[in-house]
C-alpha positions as a printed NumPy array, in Angstrom:
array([[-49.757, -28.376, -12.656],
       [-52.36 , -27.852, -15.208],
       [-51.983, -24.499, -16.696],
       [-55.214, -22.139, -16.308],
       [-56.981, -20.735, -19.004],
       [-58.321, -17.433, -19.193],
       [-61.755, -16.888, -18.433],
       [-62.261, -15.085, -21.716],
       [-61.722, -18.435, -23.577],
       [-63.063, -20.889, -21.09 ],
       [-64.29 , -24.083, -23.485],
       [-67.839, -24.764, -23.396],
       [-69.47 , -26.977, -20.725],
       [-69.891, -30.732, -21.737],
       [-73.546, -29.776, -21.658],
       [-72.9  , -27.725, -24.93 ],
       [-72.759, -29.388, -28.203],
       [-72.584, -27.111, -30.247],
       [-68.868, -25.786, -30.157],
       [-66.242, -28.533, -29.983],
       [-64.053, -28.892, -27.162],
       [-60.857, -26.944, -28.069],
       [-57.517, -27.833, -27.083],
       [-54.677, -26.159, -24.89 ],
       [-52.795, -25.094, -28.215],
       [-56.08 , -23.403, -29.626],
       [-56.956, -21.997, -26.881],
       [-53.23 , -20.162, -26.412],
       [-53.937, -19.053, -30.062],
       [-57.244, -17.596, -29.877],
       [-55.925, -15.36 , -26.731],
       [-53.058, -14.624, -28.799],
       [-55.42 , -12.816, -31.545],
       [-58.095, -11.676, -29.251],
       [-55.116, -10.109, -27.348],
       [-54.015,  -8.729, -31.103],
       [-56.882,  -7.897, -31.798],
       [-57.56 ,  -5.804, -28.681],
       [-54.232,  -3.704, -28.962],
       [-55.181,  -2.96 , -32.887],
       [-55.752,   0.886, -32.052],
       [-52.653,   1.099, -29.854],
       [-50.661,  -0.002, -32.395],
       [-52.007,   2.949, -34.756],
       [-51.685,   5.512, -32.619],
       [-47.732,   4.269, -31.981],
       [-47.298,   4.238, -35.445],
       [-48.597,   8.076, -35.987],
       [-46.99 ,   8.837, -32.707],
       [-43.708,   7.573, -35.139],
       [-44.675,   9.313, -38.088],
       [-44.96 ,  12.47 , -35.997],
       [-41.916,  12.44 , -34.55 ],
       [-39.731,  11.611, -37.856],
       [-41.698,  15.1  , -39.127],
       [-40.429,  17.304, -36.288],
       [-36.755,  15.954, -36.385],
       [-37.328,  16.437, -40.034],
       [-38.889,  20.257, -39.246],
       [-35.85 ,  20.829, -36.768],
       [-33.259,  19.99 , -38.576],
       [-34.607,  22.401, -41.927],
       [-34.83 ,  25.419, -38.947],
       [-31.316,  24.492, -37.988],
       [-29.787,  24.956, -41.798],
       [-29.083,  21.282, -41.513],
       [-27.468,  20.133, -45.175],
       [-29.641,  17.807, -46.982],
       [-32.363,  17.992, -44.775],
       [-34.361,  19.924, -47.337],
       [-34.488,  19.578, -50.814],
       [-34.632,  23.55 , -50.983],
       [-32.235,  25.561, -52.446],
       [-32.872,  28.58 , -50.684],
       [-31.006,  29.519, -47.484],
       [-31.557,  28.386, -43.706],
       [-32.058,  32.155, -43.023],
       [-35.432,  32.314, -44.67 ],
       [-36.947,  30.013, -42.092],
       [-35.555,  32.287, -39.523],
       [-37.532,  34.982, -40.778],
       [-40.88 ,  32.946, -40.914],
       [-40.695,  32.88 , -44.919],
       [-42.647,  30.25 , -46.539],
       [-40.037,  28.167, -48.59 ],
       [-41.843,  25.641, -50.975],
       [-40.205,  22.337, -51.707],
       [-39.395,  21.039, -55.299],
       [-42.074,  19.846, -57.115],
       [-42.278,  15.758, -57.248],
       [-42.708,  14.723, -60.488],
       [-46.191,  13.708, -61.571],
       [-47.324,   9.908, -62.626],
       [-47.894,   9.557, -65.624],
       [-51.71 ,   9.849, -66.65 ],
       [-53.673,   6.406, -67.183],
       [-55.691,   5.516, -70.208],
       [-58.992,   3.662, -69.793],
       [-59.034,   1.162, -72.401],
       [-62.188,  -0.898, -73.655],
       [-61.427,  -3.722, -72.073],
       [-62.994,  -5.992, -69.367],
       [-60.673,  -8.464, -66.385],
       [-63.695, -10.552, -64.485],
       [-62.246, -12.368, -61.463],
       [-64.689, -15.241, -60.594],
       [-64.574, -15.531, -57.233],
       [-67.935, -18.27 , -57.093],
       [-65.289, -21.105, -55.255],
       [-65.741, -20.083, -51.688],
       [-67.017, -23.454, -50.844],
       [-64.167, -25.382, -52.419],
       [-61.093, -23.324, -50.301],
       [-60.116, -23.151, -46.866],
       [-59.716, -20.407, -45.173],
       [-55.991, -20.065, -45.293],
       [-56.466, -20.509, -49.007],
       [-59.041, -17.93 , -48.955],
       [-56.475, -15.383, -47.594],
       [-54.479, -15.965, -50.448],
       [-57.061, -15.3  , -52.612],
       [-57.328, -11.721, -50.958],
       [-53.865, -10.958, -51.183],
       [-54.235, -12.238, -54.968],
       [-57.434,  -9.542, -55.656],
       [-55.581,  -7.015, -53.617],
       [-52.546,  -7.296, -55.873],
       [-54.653,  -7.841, -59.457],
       [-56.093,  -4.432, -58.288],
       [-52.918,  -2.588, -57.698],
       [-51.408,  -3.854, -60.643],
       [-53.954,  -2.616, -62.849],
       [-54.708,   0.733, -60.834],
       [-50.805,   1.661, -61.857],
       [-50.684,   0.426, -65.475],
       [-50.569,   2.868, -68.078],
       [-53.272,   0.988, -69.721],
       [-56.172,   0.453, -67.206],
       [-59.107,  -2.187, -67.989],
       [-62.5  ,  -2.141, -66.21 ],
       [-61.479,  -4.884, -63.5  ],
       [-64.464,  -6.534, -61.814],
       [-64.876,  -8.944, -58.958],
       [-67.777, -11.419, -59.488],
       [-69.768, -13.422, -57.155],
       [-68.146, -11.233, -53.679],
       [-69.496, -12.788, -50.597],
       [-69.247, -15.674, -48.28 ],
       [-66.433, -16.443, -46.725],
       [-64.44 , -13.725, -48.894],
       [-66.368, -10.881, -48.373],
       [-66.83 , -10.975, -44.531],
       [-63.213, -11.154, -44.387],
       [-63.013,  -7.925, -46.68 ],
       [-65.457,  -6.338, -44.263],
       [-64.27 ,  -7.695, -41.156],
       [-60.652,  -8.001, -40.943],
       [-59.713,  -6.035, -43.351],
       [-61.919,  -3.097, -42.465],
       [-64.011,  -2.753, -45.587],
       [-61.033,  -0.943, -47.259],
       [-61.625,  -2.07 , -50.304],
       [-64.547,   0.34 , -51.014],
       [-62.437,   3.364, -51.232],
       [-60.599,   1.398, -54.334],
       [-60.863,   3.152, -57.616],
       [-61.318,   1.809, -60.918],
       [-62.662,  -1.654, -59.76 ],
       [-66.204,  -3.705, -59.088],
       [-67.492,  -6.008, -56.82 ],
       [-70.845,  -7.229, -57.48 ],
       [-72.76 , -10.038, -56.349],
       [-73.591, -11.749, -59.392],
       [-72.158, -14.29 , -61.054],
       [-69.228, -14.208, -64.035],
       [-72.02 , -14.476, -66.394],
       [-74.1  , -11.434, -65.448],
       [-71.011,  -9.665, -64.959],
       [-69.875, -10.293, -68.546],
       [-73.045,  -8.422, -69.754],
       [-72.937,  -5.934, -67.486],
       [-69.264,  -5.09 , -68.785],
       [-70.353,  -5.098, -72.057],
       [-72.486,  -1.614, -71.323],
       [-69.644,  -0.193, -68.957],
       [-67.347,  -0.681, -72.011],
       [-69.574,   0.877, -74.735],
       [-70.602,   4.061, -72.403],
       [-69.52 ,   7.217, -72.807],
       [-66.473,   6.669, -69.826],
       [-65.826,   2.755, -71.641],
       [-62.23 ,   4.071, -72.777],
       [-60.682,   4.754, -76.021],
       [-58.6  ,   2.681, -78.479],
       [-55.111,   3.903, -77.444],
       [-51.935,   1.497, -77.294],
       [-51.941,  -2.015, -79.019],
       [-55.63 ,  -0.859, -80.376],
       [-54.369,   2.347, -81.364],
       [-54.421,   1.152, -85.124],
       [-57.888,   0.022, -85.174],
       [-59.898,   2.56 , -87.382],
       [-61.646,   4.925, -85.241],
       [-65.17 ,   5.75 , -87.57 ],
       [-68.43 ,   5.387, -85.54 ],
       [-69.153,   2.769, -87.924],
       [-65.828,   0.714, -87.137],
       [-66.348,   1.365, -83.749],
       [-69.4  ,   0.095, -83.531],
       [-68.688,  -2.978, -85.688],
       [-65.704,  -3.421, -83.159],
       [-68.378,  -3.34 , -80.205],
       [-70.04 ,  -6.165, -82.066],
       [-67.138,  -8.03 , -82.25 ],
       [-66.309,  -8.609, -79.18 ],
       [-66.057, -11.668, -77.298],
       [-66.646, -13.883, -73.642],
       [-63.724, -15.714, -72.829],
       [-63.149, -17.948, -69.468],
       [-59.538, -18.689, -69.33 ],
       [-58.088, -21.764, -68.406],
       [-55.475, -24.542, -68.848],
       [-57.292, -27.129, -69.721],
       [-58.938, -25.089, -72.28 ],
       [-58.021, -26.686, -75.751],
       [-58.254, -23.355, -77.302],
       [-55.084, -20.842, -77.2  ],
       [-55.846, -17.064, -77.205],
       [-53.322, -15.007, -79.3  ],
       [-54.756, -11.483, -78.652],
       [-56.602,  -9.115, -76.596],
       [-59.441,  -7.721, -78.474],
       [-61.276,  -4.315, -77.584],
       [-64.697,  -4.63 , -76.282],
       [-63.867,  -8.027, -75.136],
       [-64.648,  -9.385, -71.452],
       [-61.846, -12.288, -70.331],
       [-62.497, -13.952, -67.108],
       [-59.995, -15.385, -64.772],
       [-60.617, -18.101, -62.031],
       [-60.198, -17.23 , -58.571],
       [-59.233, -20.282, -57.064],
       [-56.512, -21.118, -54.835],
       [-57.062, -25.07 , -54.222],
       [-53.465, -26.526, -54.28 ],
       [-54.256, -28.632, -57.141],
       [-57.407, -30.206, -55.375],
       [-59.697, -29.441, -58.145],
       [-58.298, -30.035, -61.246],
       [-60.505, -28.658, -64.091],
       [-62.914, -27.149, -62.088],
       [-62.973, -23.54 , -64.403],
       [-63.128, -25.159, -67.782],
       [-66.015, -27.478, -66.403],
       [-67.596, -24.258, -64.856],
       [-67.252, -22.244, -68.121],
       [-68.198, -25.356, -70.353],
       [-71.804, -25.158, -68.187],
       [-72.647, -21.822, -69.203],
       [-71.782, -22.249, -72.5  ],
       [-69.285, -20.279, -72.552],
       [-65.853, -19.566, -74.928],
       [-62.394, -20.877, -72.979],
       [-58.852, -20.179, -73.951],
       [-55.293, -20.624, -72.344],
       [-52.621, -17.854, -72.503],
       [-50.035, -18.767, -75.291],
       [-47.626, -19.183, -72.681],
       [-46.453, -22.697, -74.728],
       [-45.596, -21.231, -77.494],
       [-43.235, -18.414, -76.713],
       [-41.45 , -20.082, -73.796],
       [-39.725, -22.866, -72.706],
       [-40.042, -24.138, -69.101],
       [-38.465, -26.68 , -67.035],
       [-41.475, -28.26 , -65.473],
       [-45.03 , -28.258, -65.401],
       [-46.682, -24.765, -63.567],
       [-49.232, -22.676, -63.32 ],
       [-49.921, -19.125, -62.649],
       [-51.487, -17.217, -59.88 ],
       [-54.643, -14.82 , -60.427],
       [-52.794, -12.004, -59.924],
       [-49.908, -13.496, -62.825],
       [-52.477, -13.897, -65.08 ],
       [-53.831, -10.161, -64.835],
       [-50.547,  -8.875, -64.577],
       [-49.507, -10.383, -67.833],
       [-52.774,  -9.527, -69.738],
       [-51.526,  -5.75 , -68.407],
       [-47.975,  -6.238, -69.536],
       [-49.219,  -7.46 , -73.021],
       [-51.824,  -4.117, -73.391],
       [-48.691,  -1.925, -73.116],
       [-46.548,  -3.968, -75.033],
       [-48.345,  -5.872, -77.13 ],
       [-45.718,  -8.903, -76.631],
       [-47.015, -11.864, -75.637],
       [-43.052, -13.191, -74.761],
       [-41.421,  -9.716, -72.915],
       [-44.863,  -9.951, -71.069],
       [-44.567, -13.688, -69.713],
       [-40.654, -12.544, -69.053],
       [-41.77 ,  -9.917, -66.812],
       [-43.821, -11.209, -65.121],
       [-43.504, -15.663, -64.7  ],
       [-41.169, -15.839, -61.689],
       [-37.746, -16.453, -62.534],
       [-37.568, -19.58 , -59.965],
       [-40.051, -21.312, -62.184],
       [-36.412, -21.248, -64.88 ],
       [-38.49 , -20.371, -67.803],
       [-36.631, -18.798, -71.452],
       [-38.17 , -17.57 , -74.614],
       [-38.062, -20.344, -77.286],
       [-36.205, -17.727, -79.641],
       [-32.698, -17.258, -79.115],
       [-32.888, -14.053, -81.017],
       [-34.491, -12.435, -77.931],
       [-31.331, -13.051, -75.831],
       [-28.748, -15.557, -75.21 ],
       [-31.649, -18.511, -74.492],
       [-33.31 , -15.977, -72.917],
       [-30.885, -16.203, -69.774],
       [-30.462, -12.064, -70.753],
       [-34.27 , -11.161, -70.733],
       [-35.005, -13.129, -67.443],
       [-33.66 ,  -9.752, -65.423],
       [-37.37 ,  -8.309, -66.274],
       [-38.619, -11.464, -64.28 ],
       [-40.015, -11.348, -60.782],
       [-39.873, -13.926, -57.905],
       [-42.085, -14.98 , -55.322],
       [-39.523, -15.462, -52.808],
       [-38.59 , -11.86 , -52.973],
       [-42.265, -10.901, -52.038],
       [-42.587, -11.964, -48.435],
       [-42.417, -10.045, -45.334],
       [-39.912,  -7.004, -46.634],
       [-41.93 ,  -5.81 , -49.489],
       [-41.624,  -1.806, -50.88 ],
       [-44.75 ,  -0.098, -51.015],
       [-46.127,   2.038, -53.696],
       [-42.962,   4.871, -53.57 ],
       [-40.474,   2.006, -53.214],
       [-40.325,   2.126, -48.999],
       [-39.805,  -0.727, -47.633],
       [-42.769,  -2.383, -45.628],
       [-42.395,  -5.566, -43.221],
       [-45.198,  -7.2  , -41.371],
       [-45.048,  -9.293, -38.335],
       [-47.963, -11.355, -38.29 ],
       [-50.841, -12.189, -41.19 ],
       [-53.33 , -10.144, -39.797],
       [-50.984,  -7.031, -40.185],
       [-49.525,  -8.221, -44.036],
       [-53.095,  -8.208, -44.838],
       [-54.105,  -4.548, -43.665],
       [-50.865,  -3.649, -45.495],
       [-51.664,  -5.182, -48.263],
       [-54.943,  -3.445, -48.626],
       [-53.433,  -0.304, -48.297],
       [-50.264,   0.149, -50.183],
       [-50.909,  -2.875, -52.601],
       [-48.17 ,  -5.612, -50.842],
       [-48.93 ,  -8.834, -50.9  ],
       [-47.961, -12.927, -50.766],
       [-48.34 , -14.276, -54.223],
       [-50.086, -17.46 , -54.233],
       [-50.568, -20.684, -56.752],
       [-53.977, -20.607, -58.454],
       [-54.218, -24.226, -60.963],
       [-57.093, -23.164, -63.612],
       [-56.471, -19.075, -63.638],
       [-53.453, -19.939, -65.101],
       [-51.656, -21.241, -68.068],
       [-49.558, -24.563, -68.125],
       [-47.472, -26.251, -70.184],
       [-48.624, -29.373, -71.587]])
C-alpha cells in the first residue's frame, strides 16, 4: 500500500510548474525538519528546565553541608542561618590587546558553492571569529560581501546571532572597499597599539605615521607566486572564503589579479615538511596568522595549528626530533565533530546540523572544513 503523505507536504498538482515533483524520500525529510523545526522552543525550554534543576540539586546539597558541593570554605551552618556566603573568585581572562591589524574574509563566492558547502563556510566564519575574539592579540576581523545565500542563513537559521558578536564586521561591500575602509578603522583613535611582535617598532608620531603609510593590501592565496614572511602593522590581508572541494582551482588569485591587487601564500613551504599536497581551511589560515601575532613564529604557529593527520614536521631537526616532539601542539579535525568542549572546556554534542550550527554560533564549536585558495599548499 502506498504510504500517505502528510497534507502539510502534499507535492504540487501537475498543473503547477513551478516546484518540481518531489519524491517519497524528500518528502519524509522535509517533515522531518518542519517537524524539527516546530519543536525548536520545546527543546529550549527542556534544556532550561535541565539547567534549573542541576542548580537546585546544586543549592540543596550546599544547605545540606554536602562536601565538595561548594567551593566555600566556610561552614554548612552559615546557610542555616540565612548568611550570605560568597564563592571564590574565578580567575579573570586575561585582557586582549587590539592590534593594528586588519583579517578580511571575502565571502563574494556564494554563487560558486552549494549549500552544504555554504554551511561549512558558516561554521568556518563562526570559528575565525572565536578564534580571534580569545587571542591575546585581537585584529579588526571583517566579513566582506555578507549576503545571498550566506546571510539569510545567518538570519534565518541561525537566528541573526551573529549581531551580538564583538570585535567583528560584516558589511556589504566588496574585499576592495573593505580594505579601505580598514585602513581608517586601523589609524583611529580605537585602531590598536603596537604591542607583541610590533612591540619594537619605534613608537614617535612621526614613525607611526610613516608606519601607517607603509602598509599594505594583500589577497592570500596558493597559487600566488609571491611568499609573505611577515605581518606588518597597518596592513589589511584578505583570506578567501570558499569552500568548493577543489572545483575552482585558482579562482582567488584570478579574483585578486582583477582588482589589481598584491597576492601572497603563507610560508608554510619553507618551515615544514609535509607528506602530500593540502590546503588549509579559512578558519586555519586566521588561526595561524593569530598564532604567529603572539608568537611571532611562523613554524610553532603552522605546528599548532595544521592538523596533525595531514603528518606534517618542521624542516629543522633542531626544533624536535623531526618535529615528531612539537606535533603535540597540533590539532585534528577528526577530534572536532559532534563532542566538542565549549568555551570553559564542557563538553558539547549535537544531534543533528541544524543544532551543531546554533551551537556553534553560540559557544564558538564548529566542523572544520577544506577551503583550496584561503590556504597555503605545498608545491
Amino acid at each position: 500500500m502506498r504510504d500517505q503523505i502528510p497534507m502539510d507536504v502534499q507535492p504540487p498538482s501537475s498543473g503547477d510548474a513551478v516546484f518540481p515533483q518531489l519524491s517519497k524520500t524528500q518528502l519524509k525529510k522535509l517533515k522531518r525538519d518542519q517537524e524539527w523545526e516546530a519543536n525548536r522552543a520545546k527543546r529550549k525550554a527542556k534544556r532550561k528546565e535541565k539547567i534549573q534543576e542541576k542548580k537546585s540539586r546544586k543549592r540543596a546539597a550546599r544547605e545540606e553541608g554536602v562536601p565538595g558541593a561548594s567551593n566555600s570554605s566556610k561552614p554548612a551552618a552559615a546557610y542555616a542561618e540565612g548568611q550570605e556566603i560568597r564563592s571564590e573568585a574565578k580567575p579573570r581572562h586575561p585582557r586582549f590587546i587590539q592590534l593594528p591589524i586588519t583579517l578580511v574574509l571575502d565571502c563574494g563566492f556564494d554563487d560558486l558553492m552549494h549549500d552544504q558547502e555554504r554551511k561549512s563556510l558558516g561554521s568556518q566564519i563562526t570559528r575565525s571569529y572565536s578564534d580571534n575574539h580569545r587571542a591575546p592579540y585581537q585584529t579588526h576581523l571583517t566579513i566582506s560581501s555578507f549576503g545571498g545565500h550566506l546571510k539569510r542563513r545567518f538570519d534565518g537559521l541561525l537566528e541573526g546571532q551573529y549581531l551580538a558578536w564583538k570585535g567583528v564586521r560584516f558589511l556589504e561591500e566588496d574585499f576592495v572597499k573593505a580594505a579601505e575602509q580598514a585602513n581608517e578603522w586601523m589609524n583611529s583613535h580605537q585602531g590598536g597599539k603596537l604591542a607583541g611582535v610590533f612591540a619594537d617598532e619605534k613608537t614617535s608620531s612621526q614613525s607611526i605615521e610613516e608606519l601607517a603609510n607603509a602598509g599594505e593590501v594583500v589577497y592570500l592565496s596558493s597559487d600566488s607566486p609571491h611568499t609573505l614572511t611577515e605581518l606588518r602593522p597597518y596592513s589589511t590581508y584578505i583570506i578567501g572564503g570558499l569552500v568548493d572541494r577543489n572545483r575552482h582551482k585558482g579562482v582567488c588569485y584570478k579574483r585578486a589579479m582583477d582588482r589589481g591587487m598584491k597576492t601572497a601564500k603563507l610560508p608554510i613551504g619553507d618551515y615544514m615538511q609535509m607528506t602530500s599536497r593540502f590546503v588549509l581551511a579559512t578558519n586555519h589560515v586566521v588561526e595561524i596568522m593569530l598564532r604567529w601575532l603572539e608568537l611571532g613564529d611562523w613554524g610553532e604557529a603552522f605546528l599548532r595549528v595544521v592538523p596533525k593527520r595531514k603528518g606534517g614536521v618542521l624542516r629543522d631537526a633542531d626544533r624536535g626530533t623531526n618535529g615528531e616532539s612539537s606535533r603535540d601542539y597540533v590539532e585534528d579535525d577528526d577530534e572536532l565533530g559532534d563532542n566538542t568542549t565549549d568555551r570553559m572546556g564542557n563538553p558539547v554534542s549535537g544531534r543533528r546540523e541544524e543544532d551543531k550550527d546554533e551551537e556553534t554560533l553560540k559557544q564558538g564549536t564548529f566542523r572544520e572544513r577544506k577551503c583550496p585558495d584561503a590556504a597555503t599548499e605545498m608545491p
